[in-house]
Coordinates of C-alpha atoms in Angstrom, one line a residue:
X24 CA 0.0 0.0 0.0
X25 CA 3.3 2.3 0.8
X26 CA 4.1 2.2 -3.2
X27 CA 0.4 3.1 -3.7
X28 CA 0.2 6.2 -1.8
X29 CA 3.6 6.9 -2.3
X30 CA 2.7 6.8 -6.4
X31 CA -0.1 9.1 -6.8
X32 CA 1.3 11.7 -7.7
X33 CA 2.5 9.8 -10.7
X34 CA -0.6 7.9 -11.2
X35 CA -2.1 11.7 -11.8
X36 CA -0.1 12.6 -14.3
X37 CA -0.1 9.1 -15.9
X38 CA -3.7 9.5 -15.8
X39 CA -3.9 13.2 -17.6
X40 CA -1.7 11.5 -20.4
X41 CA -4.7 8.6 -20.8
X42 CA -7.1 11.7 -20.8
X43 CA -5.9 13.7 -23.2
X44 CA -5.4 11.1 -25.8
X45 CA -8.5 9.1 -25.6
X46 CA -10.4 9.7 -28.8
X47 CA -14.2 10.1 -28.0
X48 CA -17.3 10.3 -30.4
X49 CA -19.1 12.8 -29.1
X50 CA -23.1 13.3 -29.5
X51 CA -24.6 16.4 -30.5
X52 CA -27.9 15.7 -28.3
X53 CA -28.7 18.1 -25.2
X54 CA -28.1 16.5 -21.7
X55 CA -30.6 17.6 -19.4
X56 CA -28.9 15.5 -16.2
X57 CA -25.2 13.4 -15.6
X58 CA -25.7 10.3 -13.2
X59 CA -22.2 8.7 -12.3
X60 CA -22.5 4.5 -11.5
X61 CA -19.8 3.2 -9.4
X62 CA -19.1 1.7 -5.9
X63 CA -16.2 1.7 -3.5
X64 CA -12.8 1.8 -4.5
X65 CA -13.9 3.1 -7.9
X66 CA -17.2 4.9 -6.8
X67 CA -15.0 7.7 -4.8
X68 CA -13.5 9.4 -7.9
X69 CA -17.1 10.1 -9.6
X70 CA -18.3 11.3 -5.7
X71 CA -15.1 13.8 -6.1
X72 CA -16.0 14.2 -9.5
X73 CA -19.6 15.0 -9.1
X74 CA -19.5 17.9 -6.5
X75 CA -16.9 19.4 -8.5
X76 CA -19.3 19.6 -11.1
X77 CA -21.6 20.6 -9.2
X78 CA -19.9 23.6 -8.6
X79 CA -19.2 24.5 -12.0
X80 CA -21.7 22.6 -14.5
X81 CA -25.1 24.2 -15.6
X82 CA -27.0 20.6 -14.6
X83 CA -27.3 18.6 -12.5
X84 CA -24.5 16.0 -11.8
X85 CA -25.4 12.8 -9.7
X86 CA -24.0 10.0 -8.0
X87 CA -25.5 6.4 -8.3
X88 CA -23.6 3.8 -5.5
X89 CA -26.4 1.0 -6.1
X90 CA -28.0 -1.4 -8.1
X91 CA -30.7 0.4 -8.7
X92 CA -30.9 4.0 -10.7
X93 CA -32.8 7.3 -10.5
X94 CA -36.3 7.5 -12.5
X95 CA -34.9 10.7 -14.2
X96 CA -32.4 8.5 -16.2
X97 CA -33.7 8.5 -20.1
X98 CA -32.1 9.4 -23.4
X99 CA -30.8 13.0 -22.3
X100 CA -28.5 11.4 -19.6
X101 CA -25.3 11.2 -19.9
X102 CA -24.4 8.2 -17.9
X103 CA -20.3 7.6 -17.1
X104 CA -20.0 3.9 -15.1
X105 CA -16.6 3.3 -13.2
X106 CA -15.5 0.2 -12.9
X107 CA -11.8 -0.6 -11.7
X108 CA -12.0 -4.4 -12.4
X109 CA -15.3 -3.8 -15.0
X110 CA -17.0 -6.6 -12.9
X111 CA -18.5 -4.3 -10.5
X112 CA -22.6 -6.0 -9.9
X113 CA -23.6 -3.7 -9.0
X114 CA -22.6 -0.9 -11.9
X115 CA -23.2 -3.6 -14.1
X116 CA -26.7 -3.8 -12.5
X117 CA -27.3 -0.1 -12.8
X118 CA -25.8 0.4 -16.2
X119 CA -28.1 -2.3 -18.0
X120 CA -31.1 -0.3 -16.7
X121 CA -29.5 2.9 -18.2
X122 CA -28.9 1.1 -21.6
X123 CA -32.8 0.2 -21.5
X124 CA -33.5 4.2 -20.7
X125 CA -31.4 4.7 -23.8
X126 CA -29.0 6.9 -21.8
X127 CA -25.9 8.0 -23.7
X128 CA -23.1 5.7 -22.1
X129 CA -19.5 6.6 -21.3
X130 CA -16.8 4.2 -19.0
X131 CA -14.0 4.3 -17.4
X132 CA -12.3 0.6 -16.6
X133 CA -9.6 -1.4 -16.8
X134 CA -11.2 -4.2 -18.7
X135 CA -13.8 -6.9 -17.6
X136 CA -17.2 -7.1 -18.3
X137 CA -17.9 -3.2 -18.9
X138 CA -14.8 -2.9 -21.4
X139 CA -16.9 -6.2 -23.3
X140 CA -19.7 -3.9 -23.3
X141 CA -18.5 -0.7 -24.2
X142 CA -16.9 -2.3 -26.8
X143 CA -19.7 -4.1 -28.0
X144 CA -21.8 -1.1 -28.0
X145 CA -19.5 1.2 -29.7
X146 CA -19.6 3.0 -26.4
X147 CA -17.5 6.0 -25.5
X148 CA -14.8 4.7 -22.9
X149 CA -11.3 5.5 -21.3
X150 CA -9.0 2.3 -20.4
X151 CA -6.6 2.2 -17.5
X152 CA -4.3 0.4 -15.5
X153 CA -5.3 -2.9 -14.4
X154 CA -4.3 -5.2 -11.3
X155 CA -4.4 -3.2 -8.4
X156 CA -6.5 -2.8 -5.3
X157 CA -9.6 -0.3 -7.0
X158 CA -9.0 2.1 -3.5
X159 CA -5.4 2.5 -4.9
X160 CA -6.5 4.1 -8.7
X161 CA -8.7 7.4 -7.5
X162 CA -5.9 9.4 -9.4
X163 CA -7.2 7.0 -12.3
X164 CA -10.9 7.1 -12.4
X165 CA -11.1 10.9 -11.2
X166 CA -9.1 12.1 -13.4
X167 CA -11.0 10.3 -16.8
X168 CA -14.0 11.2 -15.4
X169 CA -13.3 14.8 -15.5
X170 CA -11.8 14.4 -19.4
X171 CA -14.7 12.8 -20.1
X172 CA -17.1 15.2 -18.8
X173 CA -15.0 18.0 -20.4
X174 CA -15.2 16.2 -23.4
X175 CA -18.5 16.1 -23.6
X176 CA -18.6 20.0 -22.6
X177 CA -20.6 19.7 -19.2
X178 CA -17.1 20.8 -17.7
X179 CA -15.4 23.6 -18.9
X180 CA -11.5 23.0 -20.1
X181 CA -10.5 25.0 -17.2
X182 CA -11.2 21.8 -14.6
X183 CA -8.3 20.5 -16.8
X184 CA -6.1 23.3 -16.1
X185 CA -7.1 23.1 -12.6
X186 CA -6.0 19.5 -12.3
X187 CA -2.3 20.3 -13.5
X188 CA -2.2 22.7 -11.1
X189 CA -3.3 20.3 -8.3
X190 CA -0.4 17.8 -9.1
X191 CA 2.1 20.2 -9.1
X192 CA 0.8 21.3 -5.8
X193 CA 1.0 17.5 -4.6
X194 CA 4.4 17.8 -5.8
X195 CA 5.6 20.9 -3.9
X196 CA 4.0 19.8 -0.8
X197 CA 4.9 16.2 -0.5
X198 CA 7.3 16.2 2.4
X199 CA 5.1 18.5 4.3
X200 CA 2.1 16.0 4.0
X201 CA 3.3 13.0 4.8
X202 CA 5.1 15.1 7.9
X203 CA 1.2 16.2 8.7
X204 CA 0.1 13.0 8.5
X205 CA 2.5 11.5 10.8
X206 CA 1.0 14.0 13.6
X207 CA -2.4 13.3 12.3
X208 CA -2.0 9.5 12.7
X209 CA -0.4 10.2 15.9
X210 CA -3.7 11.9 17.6
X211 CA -6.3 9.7 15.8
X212 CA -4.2 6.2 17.1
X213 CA -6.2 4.0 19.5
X214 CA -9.3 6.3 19.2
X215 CA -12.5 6.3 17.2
X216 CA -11.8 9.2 14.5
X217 CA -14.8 11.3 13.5
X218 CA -14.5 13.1 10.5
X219 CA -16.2 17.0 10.1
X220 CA -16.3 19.1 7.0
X221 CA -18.6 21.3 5.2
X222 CA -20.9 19.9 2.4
X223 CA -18.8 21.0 -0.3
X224 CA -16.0 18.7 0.9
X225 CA -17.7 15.7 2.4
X226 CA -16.5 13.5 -0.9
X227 CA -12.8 14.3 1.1
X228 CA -14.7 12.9 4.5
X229 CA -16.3 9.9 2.6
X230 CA -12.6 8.9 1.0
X231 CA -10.9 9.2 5.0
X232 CA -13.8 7.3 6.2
X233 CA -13.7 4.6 3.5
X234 CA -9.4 4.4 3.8
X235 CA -9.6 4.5 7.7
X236 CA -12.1 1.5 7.0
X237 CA -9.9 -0.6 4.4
X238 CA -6.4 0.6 5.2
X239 CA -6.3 1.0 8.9
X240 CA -9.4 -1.8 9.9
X241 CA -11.1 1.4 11.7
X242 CA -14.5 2.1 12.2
X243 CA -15.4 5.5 12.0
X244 CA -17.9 8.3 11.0
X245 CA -18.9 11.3 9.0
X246 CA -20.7 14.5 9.2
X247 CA -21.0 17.9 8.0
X248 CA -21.5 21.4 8.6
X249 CA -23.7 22.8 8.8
X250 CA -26.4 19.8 9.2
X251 CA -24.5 18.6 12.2
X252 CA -25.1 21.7 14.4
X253 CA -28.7 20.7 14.3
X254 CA -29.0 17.4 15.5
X255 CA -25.1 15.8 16.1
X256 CA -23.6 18.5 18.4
X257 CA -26.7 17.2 20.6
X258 CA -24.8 13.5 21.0
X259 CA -21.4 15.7 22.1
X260 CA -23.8 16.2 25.9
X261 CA -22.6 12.6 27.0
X262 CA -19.2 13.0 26.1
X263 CA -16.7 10.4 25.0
X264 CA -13.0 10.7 25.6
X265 CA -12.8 7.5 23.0
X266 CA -13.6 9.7 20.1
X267 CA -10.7 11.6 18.2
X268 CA -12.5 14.3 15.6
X269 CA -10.9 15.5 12.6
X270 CA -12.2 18.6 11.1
X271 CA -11.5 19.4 7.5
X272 CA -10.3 23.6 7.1
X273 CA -10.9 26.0 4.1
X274 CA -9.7 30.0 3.8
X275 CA -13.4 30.2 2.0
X276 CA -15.3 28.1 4.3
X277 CA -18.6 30.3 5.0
X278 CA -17.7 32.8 7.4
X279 CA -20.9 31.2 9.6
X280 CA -20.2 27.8 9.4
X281 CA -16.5 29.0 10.3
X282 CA -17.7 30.0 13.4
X283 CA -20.0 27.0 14.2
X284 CA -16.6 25.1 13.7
X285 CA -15.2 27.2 16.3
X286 CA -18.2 26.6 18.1
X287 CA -18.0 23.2 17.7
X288 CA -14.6 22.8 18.9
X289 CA -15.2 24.0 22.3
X290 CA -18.1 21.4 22.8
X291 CA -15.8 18.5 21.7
X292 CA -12.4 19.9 24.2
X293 CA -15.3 20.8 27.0
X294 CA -16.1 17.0 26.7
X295 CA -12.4 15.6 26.9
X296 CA -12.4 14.5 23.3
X297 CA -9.4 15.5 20.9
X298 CA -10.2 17.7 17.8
X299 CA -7.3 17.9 14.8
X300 CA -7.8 20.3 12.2
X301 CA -6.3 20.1 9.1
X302 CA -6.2 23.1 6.7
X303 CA -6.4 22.7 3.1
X304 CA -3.8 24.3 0.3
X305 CA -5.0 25.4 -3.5
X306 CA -7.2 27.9 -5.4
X307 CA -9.8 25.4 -6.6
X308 CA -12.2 22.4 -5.6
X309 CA -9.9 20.2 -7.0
X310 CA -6.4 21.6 -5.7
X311 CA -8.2 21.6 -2.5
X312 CA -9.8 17.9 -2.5
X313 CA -6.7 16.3 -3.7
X314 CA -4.9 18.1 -0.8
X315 CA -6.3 17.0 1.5
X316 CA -7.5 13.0 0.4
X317 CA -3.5 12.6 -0.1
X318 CA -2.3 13.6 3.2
X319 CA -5.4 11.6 4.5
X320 CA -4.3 8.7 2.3
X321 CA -1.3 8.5 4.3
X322 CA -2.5 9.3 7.5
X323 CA -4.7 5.9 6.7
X324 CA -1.4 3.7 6.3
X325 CA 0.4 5.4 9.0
X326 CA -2.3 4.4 11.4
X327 CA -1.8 0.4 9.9
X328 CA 1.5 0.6 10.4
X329 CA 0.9 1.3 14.1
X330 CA -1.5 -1.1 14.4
X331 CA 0.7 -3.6 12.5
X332 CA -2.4 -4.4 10.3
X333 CA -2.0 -5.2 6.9
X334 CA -3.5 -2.1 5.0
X335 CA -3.8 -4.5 1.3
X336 CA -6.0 -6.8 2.8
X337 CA -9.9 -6.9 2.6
X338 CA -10.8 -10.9 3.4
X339 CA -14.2 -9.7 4.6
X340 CA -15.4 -8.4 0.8
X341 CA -13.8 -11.2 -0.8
X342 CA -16.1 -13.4 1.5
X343 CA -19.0 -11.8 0.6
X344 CA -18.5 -11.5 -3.0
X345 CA -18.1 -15.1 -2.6
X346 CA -21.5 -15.9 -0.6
X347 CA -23.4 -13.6 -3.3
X348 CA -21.9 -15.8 -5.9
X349 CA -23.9 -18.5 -4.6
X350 CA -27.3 -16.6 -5.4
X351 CA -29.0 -16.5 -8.8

């Protein structure tokens, strides 16, 4: 997992090569929506993906993490499924239902059942890297997925420009990540981390949560601000000096919900529970996001290595990928 984290940088700019010399048909029919399909390991990049677009698209850009798809879906979507191994059940699920909508269908994959298809279907779609654990290729499936939607012109080319900058920001900072990490992995270590951040970054919270979960065999949970001022901050009255809370930092984080955090704070220290903040770096979404899921990334196998837990393996999943083989 080491060589993993340690590659992503390179896996980025790998990545932006694939991008820029995939060769796409593109239709001339009006999207009215975007629904992204993918799970997991390769359902994080299109959750990245989607709030970015969200920020700067002119429709609406949505996630789909199940087998089943939103009644919306018909010929004006624009569909993109993500599957690392291209076996995924239930993207494969999902995407059959947006082939009988006639959606317009793009991919991203390494091969498997959904290259067979898009292949088969003279469907738009990017091929990467196989043989690796799907957790280890965000740099992979986030960054297609934003060629693709600039391809198709729901992004605007300057999410592509944004994304060079963003590596060469991971490159600049790299010592002084995995040295924050180090501290970060240090106060989160033998407690039960809870992850804060605002709405626009909870895909960064989502990715922690879900590397904490694989990586580091942690429990944890997510919330944001400010929903969790009306209903969470409520649990904080009992007080547990188990807990350790991250809280994800922004220079243009809403000057309210800035001070709900400082707020906030106070409740969890008043309590004798540990909060860490960590403050993002960049211009953008993107710079931003990929800031802070690297230096969380790391934190993730710093935590395993304390542990001595190996961060690679995922026996549980394989075991129930197995039992569901079983059913028809």
């Amino acid at each position: 997992m080491r060589k993993h984290i340690e590659g992503f940088i390179a896996q980025l700019e790998d990545a932006f090569s694939i991008g820029e010399k995939a060769q796409f048909s593109i239709s001339k029919k009006k999207f009215n929506n975007v629904l992204i399909l993918g799970v997991g390991g390769s359902g994080i990049g299109g959750t990245v993906v989607a709030k970015n677009a969200l920020l700067k698209a002119g429709l609406p850009v949505m996630t789909c993490n199940d087998y089943n798809i939103p009644k919306y879906v018909d010929e004006k979507t624009l569909v993109i499924a993500c599957s690392y191994s291209g076996n995924t059940e239930e993207t494969l699920t999902a995407l059959k239902k947006c082939q009988e909508k006639g959606s317009e269908i793009a991919a991203v994959t390494s091969g498997g059942e959904l290259k067979r298809i898009c292949v088969l279907n003279n469907y738009n779609h990017i091929l990467i890297p196989g043989g690796n654990p799907p957790r280890t290729c965000l740099g992979y499936s986030l960054t297609e997925q934003l060629f693709i939607l600039v391809k198709y012109d729901i992004l605007p080319q300057s999410a592509i420009e944004e994304l060079k900058l963003a590596i060469e920001l991971l490159k600049s900072n790299n010592f002084d990540i995995k040295k924050e990490a180090q501290l970060v992995a240090q106060n989160l270590f033998g407690k039960i981390p809870v992850i804060y951040s605002t709405d626009k970054f909870e895909p960064v919270s989502i990715r922690f949560r879900q590397q904490l979960n694989e990586n580091s065999k942690e429990l944890c949970w997510h919330q944001k601000f400010p929903e969790l001022n009306h209903n969470e901050i409520v649990g904080w009255a009992s007080g547990n000096s188990d807990l350790a809370v991250v809280i994800f930092r922004n220079e243009d984080d809403y000057y309210r919900t800035q001070e709900r955090m400082e707020f906030m704070k106070n409740v969890i220290l008043n309590k004798g529970s540990s909060v860490t903040e960590i403050h993002s770096k960049g211009t953008s979404f993107i710079e931003k996001a990929l800031y802070l899921i690297h230096l969380t990334d790391w934190t993730s196998l710093y935590i395993a290595e304390k542990k001595e837990v190996d961060p690679v393996e995922i026996k549980v999943i394989d075991a129930l990928k197995n039992h569901l083989s079983t059913l028809k």
